[in-house]
Short mmCIF file of C-alpha atoms and ligand atoms in Angstrom, two decimals:
data_model
loop_
_atom_site.label_atom_id
_atom_site.label_comp_id
_atom_site.label_asym_id
_atom_site.label_seq_id
_atom_site.Cartn_x
_atom_site.Cartn_y
_atom_site.Cartn_z
CA MET B 24 -15.95 4.53 -10.95
CA LYS B 25 -15.12 2.56 -7.80
CA ILE B 26 -11.50 2.48 -6.59
CA ILE B 27 -9.39 0.13 -4.48
CA ASP B 28 -6.23 1.78 -3.12
CA THR B 29 -3.60 -0.53 -1.62
CA HIS B 30 -1.40 1.94 0.29
CA CYS B 31 -1.71 5.03 2.47
CA ASP B 32 -0.02 6.26 5.64
CA VAL B 33 -3.01 7.73 7.53
CA LEU B 34 -2.23 5.61 10.63
CA LEU B 35 1.23 7.15 11.04
CA LYS B 36 -0.22 10.66 10.82
CA LEU B 37 -2.97 9.83 13.33
CA GLN B 38 -0.37 8.41 15.70
CA MET B 39 2.05 11.33 15.35
CA ALA B 40 -0.76 13.79 15.98
CA LYS B 41 -1.91 11.85 19.01
CA ARG B 42 1.63 11.79 20.41
CA GLY B 43 1.75 15.56 19.90
CA LYS B 44 4.52 15.42 17.31
CA MET B 45 2.83 17.36 14.51
CA TYR B 46 0.12 19.86 13.62
CA ASN B 47 0.33 22.02 16.74
CA LYS B 48 -0.54 19.04 18.92
CA GLU B 49 -4.11 18.96 17.62
CA PRO B 50 -5.53 15.44 17.22
CA LEU B 51 -6.58 14.64 13.66
CA ASN B 52 -10.13 13.70 12.76
CA PHE B 53 -10.16 10.90 10.16
CA LYS B 54 -13.53 12.04 8.83
CA ASN B 55 -12.54 15.50 7.64
CA SER B 56 -9.09 16.61 8.76
CA GLU B 57 -7.55 18.84 6.07
CA GLN B 58 -4.12 17.40 6.86
CA LEU B 59 -5.19 13.92 5.73
CA ASN B 60 -4.99 13.35 1.97
CA SER B 61 -7.13 10.27 2.54
CA ASN B 62 -9.70 11.43 5.06
CA LEU B 63 -13.12 9.76 4.87
CA ASN B 64 -14.83 12.63 3.05
CA ARG B 65 -12.11 12.63 0.41
CA LEU B 66 -12.21 8.86 0.01
CA LYS B 67 -15.97 9.03 -0.56
CA LYS B 68 -15.71 11.94 -2.97
CA GLY B 69 -13.04 10.10 -4.97
CA GLY B 70 -15.18 6.95 -5.19
CA VAL B 71 -12.82 4.81 -3.09
CA MET B 72 -14.58 1.55 -2.15
CA ALA B 73 -11.66 0.17 -0.17
CA GLN B 74 -8.55 1.74 1.34
CA PHE B 75 -5.54 -0.13 2.72
CA PHE B 76 -4.00 1.39 5.88
CA ALA B 77 -0.33 0.65 6.55
CA ILE B 78 1.15 0.18 10.02
CA PHE B 79 4.49 1.94 9.54
CA ILE B 80 7.10 2.64 12.21
CA HIS B 81 9.92 5.00 11.39
CA PRO B 82 13.45 3.53 11.72
CA ASP B 83 14.29 6.21 14.30
CA VAL B 84 11.96 4.58 16.84
CA PRO B 85 14.11 2.48 19.25
CA SER B 86 13.74 -1.27 18.65
CA GLU B 87 12.23 -1.94 22.08
CA GLU B 88 9.44 0.61 21.41
CA LYS B 89 8.45 -0.55 17.94
CA TRP B 90 5.86 -3.14 18.99
CA GLN B 91 4.14 -0.53 21.18
CA HIS B 92 4.02 1.85 18.21
CA ALA B 93 2.46 -0.87 16.08
CA LEU B 94 -0.20 -1.54 18.75
CA GLU B 95 -0.98 2.19 18.98
CA GLN B 96 -1.52 2.44 15.22
CA ILE B 97 -3.76 -0.64 15.25
CA ASP B 98 -5.69 0.89 18.14
CA LEU B 99 -6.20 4.10 16.12
CA PHE B 100 -7.40 2.00 13.19
CA TYR B 101 -10.04 0.41 15.44
CA THR B 102 -11.02 3.52 17.44
CA GLU B 103 -10.64 6.49 15.09
CA ILE B 104 -11.23 4.95 11.66
CA LEU B 105 -13.68 2.10 12.33
CA GLY B 106 -15.09 3.14 15.71
CA LYS B 107 -16.18 6.65 14.82
CA ASN B 108 -17.33 6.08 11.23
CA PRO B 109 -20.10 3.51 10.75
CA GLU B 110 -19.62 3.60 6.95
CA MET B 111 -16.06 2.27 7.36
CA LYS B 112 -16.19 -1.54 7.19
CA HIS B 113 -13.27 -3.63 8.40
CA ILE B 114 -12.14 -6.14 5.78
CA LYS B 115 -10.70 -8.93 7.92
CA LYS B 116 -10.72 -11.60 5.24
CA TRP B 117 -10.69 -11.45 1.46
CA GLU B 118 -14.31 -12.54 1.10
CA ASP B 119 -15.41 -9.39 2.98
CA PHE B 120 -14.88 -7.35 -0.21
CA ASP B 121 -17.95 -9.11 -1.62
CA ARG B 122 -20.09 -7.90 1.29
CA LEU B 123 -19.41 -4.16 0.83
CA HIS B 124 -22.49 -2.09 0.03
CA ASP B 125 -22.71 1.23 -1.83
CA GLY B 126 -21.79 4.09 0.48
CA GLU B 127 -19.47 1.91 2.56
CA VAL B 128 -15.69 2.07 2.44
CA GLY B 129 -13.72 -1.09 3.16
CA ALA B 130 -10.67 -0.74 5.41
CA VAL B 131 -7.75 -3.15 5.19
CA LEU B 132 -4.91 -3.27 7.69
CA THR B 133 -1.37 -3.88 6.34
CA LEU B 134 2.17 -3.88 7.73
CA GLU B 135 4.94 -1.91 5.99
CA GLY B 136 8.19 -3.27 7.38
CA ALA B 137 8.22 -6.13 9.88
CA ASP B 138 10.66 -4.40 12.26
CA ALA B 139 7.98 -4.27 14.97
CA ILE B 140 7.80 -8.05 15.34
CA GLY B 141 11.57 -8.36 15.90
CA ASN B 142 12.19 -12.09 15.52
CA ASP B 143 8.94 -13.11 17.21
CA LEU B 144 6.45 -15.18 15.20
CA VAL B 145 3.97 -14.93 18.10
CA LYS B 146 3.70 -11.20 17.36
CA LEU B 147 3.21 -11.96 13.67
CA ARG B 148 0.36 -14.35 14.46
CA HIS B 149 -1.27 -11.67 16.62
CA LEU B 150 -1.10 -9.30 13.67
CA TYR B 151 -2.93 -11.81 11.47
CA ARG B 152 -5.60 -12.21 14.18
CA LEU B 153 -6.05 -8.43 14.32
CA GLY B 154 -6.75 -8.44 10.58
CA VAL B 155 -3.43 -7.65 8.86
CA LEU B 156 -3.83 -8.95 5.30
CA SER B 157 -0.61 -7.79 3.64
CA ILE B 158 2.96 -7.73 4.96
CA GLY B 159 5.97 -6.01 3.47
CA LEU B 160 9.05 -7.45 5.12
CA THR B 161 10.96 -4.17 5.08
CA TRP B 162 10.77 -0.45 4.60
CA ASN B 163 13.94 1.11 3.13
CA ASN B 164 16.37 -0.12 5.78
CA ALA B 165 17.45 -3.58 6.97
CA ASN B 166 15.72 -5.56 9.68
CA LEU B 167 15.74 -9.17 10.92
CA CYS B 168 13.75 -10.33 7.83
CA ALA B 169 15.69 -8.76 4.98
CA ASP B 170 17.46 -5.70 3.63
CA GLY B 171 15.28 -2.85 2.42
CA ALA B 172 15.35 -1.03 -0.93
CA GLU B 173 17.89 1.61 0.11
CA GLU B 174 20.21 -0.58 2.24
CA PRO B 175 23.56 -0.34 0.43
CA ARG B 176 24.39 -3.98 1.22
CA GLY B 177 21.45 -5.09 -0.97
CA GLY B 178 20.97 -8.46 0.73
CA GLY B 179 18.04 -10.84 0.32
CA LEU B 180 15.87 -12.63 2.88
CA THR B 181 17.15 -14.08 6.14
CA LEU B 182 15.98 -17.48 7.35
CA PHE B 183 13.56 -15.64 9.60
CA GLY B 184 12.27 -13.55 6.64
CA LYS B 185 11.58 -16.78 4.77
CA GLU B 186 9.59 -18.06 7.78
CA VAL B 187 7.48 -14.90 7.62
CA VAL B 188 6.72 -15.46 3.92
CA LYS B 189 5.71 -19.07 4.61
CA LEU B 190 3.36 -17.96 7.39
CA ASN B 191 1.90 -15.32 5.05
CA ASN B 192 1.16 -18.12 2.59
CA GLU B 193 -0.49 -20.28 5.26
CA ASN B 194 -2.68 -17.35 6.31
CA ARG B 195 -3.55 -16.22 2.74
CA VAL B 196 -1.77 -12.91 3.37
CA PHE B 197 0.01 -10.91 0.69
CA THR B 198 3.79 -10.63 0.73
CA ASP B 199 4.47 -7.07 -0.38
CA VAL B 200 7.65 -6.57 -2.46
CA SER B 201 7.37 -2.79 -2.78
CA HIS B 202 10.28 -1.86 -0.51
CA SER B 203 12.47 -4.85 -1.31
CA THR B 204 16.00 -5.01 -2.64
CA VAL B 205 16.37 -6.72 -6.02
CA LYS B 206 17.83 -9.79 -4.33
CA GLY B 207 15.08 -9.86 -1.74
CA PHE B 208 12.52 -9.59 -4.51
CA TRP B 209 13.78 -12.75 -6.18
CA ASP B 210 13.84 -14.58 -2.83
CA MET B 211 10.23 -13.57 -2.23
CA ILE B 212 8.94 -14.32 -5.71
CA GLU B 213 10.26 -17.86 -5.31
CA LEU B 214 8.50 -18.40 -1.96
CA ALA B 215 5.40 -16.18 -1.88
CA ASP B 216 2.05 -17.61 -2.92
CA TYR B 217 0.49 -14.11 -2.90
CA PRO B 218 2.96 -11.46 -4.09
CA ILE B 219 1.93 -7.81 -4.44
CA ALA B 220 3.81 -4.59 -5.09
CA SER B 221 1.40 -2.35 -3.17
CA HIS B 222 2.97 0.96 -4.28
CA SER B 223 5.70 0.78 -6.96
CA ASN B 224 6.24 1.95 -10.54
CA THR B 225 8.44 0.86 -13.44
CA ARG B 226 12.20 1.33 -13.26
CA LEU B 227 12.57 1.63 -17.02
CA LEU B 228 10.63 4.91 -16.95
CA CYS B 229 11.93 6.12 -13.60
CA ASP B 230 15.16 4.65 -12.27
CA HIS B 231 14.54 4.56 -8.52
CA PRO B 232 15.27 1.63 -6.15
CA ARG B 233 11.56 1.64 -5.14
CA ASN B 234 10.53 0.79 -8.72
CA LEU B 235 10.63 -2.56 -10.54
CA TYR B 236 12.78 -3.70 -13.45
CA ASP B 237 11.05 -5.30 -16.44
CA ASP B 238 12.19 -8.82 -15.55
CA GLN B 239 10.78 -8.38 -12.04
CA ILE B 240 7.51 -7.08 -13.46
CA LYS B 241 7.18 -10.03 -15.84
CA SER B 242 7.86 -12.48 -13.05
CA MET B 243 5.22 -10.78 -10.84
CA PHE B 244 2.64 -11.25 -13.58
CA ALA B 245 3.75 -14.87 -14.18
CA SER B 246 3.32 -15.49 -10.42
CA ASN B 247 -0.27 -14.16 -10.37
CA GLY B 248 0.99 -11.06 -8.54
CA LEU B 249 -0.43 -7.54 -8.56
CA ILE B 250 1.46 -4.30 -9.24
CA GLN B 251 -0.18 -1.14 -7.92
CA VAL B 252 1.14 2.16 -9.31
CA VAL B 253 2.15 4.88 -6.85
CA PHE B 254 1.44 8.61 -7.22
CA TRP B 255 4.57 10.13 -5.64
CA PRO B 256 6.39 12.23 -8.29
CA PRO B 257 9.96 10.95 -7.48
CA PHE B 258 8.74 7.43 -8.42
CA ILE B 259 7.11 8.66 -11.67
CA LYS B 260 9.69 10.92 -13.30
CA ASN B 261 13.33 11.57 -12.43
CA ASN B 262 14.44 15.11 -11.71
CA ASP B 263 11.27 16.89 -12.65
CA LYS B 264 9.22 19.08 -10.39
CA LYS B 265 6.09 19.06 -12.53
CA VAL B 266 4.57 15.60 -12.82
CA THR B 267 1.22 15.03 -14.49
CA ILE B 268 -1.36 12.27 -14.71
CA SER B 269 -0.10 11.55 -18.25
CA ASP B 270 3.34 10.80 -16.81
CA LEU B 271 1.76 8.27 -14.45
CA ILE B 272 -0.23 6.75 -17.30
CA LYS B 273 3.05 6.04 -19.13
CA HIS B 274 3.91 3.59 -16.30
CA ILE B 275 0.47 1.98 -16.61
CA ASP B 276 0.97 1.70 -20.36
CA HIS B 277 4.38 0.11 -19.91
CA LEU B 278 3.01 -2.42 -17.38
CA CYS B 279 0.28 -3.29 -19.93
CA SER B 280 2.93 -3.75 -22.66
CA LEU B 281 4.58 -6.33 -20.38
CA GLY B 282 1.32 -8.29 -20.15
CA GLY B 283 -0.13 -6.81 -16.98
CA ALA B 284 -3.39 -5.18 -18.10
CA LYS B 285 -5.34 -7.51 -15.83
CA GLN B 286 -2.92 -7.42 -12.86
CA ILE B 287 -2.36 -3.75 -12.12
CA GLY B 288 -4.05 -1.22 -9.90
CA PHE B 289 -3.42 1.81 -7.64
CA GLY B 290 -1.51 2.29 -4.39
CA SER B 291 -1.45 6.07 -4.01
CA ASP B 292 0.86 6.40 -0.95
CA PHE B 293 -1.30 9.37 0.15
CA ASP B 294 -0.34 10.70 3.57
CA GLY B 295 3.11 9.20 3.19
CA ILE B 296 4.15 11.66 0.46
CA SER B 297 5.18 15.28 0.50
CA SER B 298 4.62 16.30 -3.13
CA PHE B 299 1.88 15.40 -5.60
CA THR B 300 1.07 14.57 -9.18
CA GLU B 301 -0.91 17.45 -10.66
CA ARG B 302 -4.69 17.05 -10.30
CA LEU B 303 -4.07 14.07 -8.02
CA GLU B 304 -3.33 15.84 -4.75
CA ASP B 305 -5.60 13.78 -2.49
CA ALA B 306 -8.05 10.89 -2.61
CA SER B 307 -10.96 13.15 -3.65
CA LYS B 308 -9.22 13.69 -7.03
CA TYR B 309 -9.23 10.00 -8.02
CA GLN B 310 -11.79 10.47 -10.81
CA ASN B 311 -9.38 12.87 -12.60
CA LEU B 312 -7.12 9.87 -13.08
CA ILE B 313 -10.03 7.66 -14.16
CA ASN B 314 -11.27 10.23 -16.72
CA GLU B 315 -7.83 10.60 -18.23
CA LEU B 316 -7.33 6.82 -18.38
CA LEU B 317 -10.62 6.53 -20.29
CA ASN B 318 -9.01 8.59 -23.10
CA TYR B 319 -6.49 5.80 -23.66
CA PHE B 320 -8.07 2.55 -22.47
CA SER B 321 -11.47 0.86 -22.76
CA GLU B 322 -13.95 1.19 -19.90
CA ASP B 323 -13.48 -2.49 -19.03
CA GLN B 324 -9.71 -2.03 -18.85
CA VAL B 325 -10.00 1.04 -16.65
CA LYS B 326 -12.45 -0.79 -14.35
CA GLY B 327 -9.82 -3.48 -14.14
CA PHE B 328 -7.14 -1.00 -13.01
CA ALA B 329 -9.55 0.75 -10.64
CA TYR B 330 -10.79 -2.30 -8.69
CA GLN B 331 -11.66 -5.43 -10.68
CA ASN B 332 -8.10 -6.69 -11.22
CA PHE B 333 -7.55 -6.55 -7.49
CA LEU B 334 -10.74 -8.46 -6.79
CA ASP B 335 -9.78 -11.07 -9.39
CA PHE B 336 -6.23 -11.57 -8.11
CA ARG B 337 -6.75 -11.22 -4.34
CA PRO B 338 -5.80 -14.39 -2.43
CA GLN B 339 -8.41 -17.10 -2.91
ZN1 LIG K 410 6.21 2.92 1.34
#
């Protein structure tokens, strides 16, 4: 079954390798590097028809260097992912999903944390022109747009953050709530025309600030938003080393019980995570999840989770 995956951190790994900061200073090959959970061979083996690639800059990078880091990651997206692999097709607008052929893998550029733009809407507009189709205002810390999920202050959106959401709306770009504070979430849900939680689970089943409370989940569904479940064990089950696909399916089941059967999907977080759900260790294992889902849900429902819900609820 085909898969759309709305979050991975391949670009950060490619950049770190290129800067000589990991893996014995060897550059990574997107096609087959063992160190990439979502390399091209694994995406194809897992049936992934489209993969989202996040531009993510670690908070340790000095503010004045962040824009350069973003440009480097975008350059790696164009040169290493698209440039060297003819079967990778850049999805620059939502309609491009409809032009993908069998054997091709769509590639979507996203931004995880708007720190790199500072307070500069010119930079944001450049990102749209380069093909960024989803923007999360923050990672876990605060920036000029908002507080992030683990910022103790727990604030909502700044005036500038609200400007960013409005520009997202004008450009038919998702506003990603995955790393938001609770307060920031409610600010965004009020303003965003296209909300998505690109990689978050349910807080009722796993109480972590990166997951969503039931009232947030219901309001996402009421706002035509998408919630994409994430495979990292600490977001699936508290305090447990062994996490299985059945544990992940409990989150999917709970989202369905809140009315989301047609508005949920997958955002693995591969290459941004350091431990794995059993039998879901990289993108090539995606069909293990599909096969287990088919034990509990109809084929049509599972197709929905795997790709169709996303296609139905992408910005129009
Ligand atoms: Zn993340």
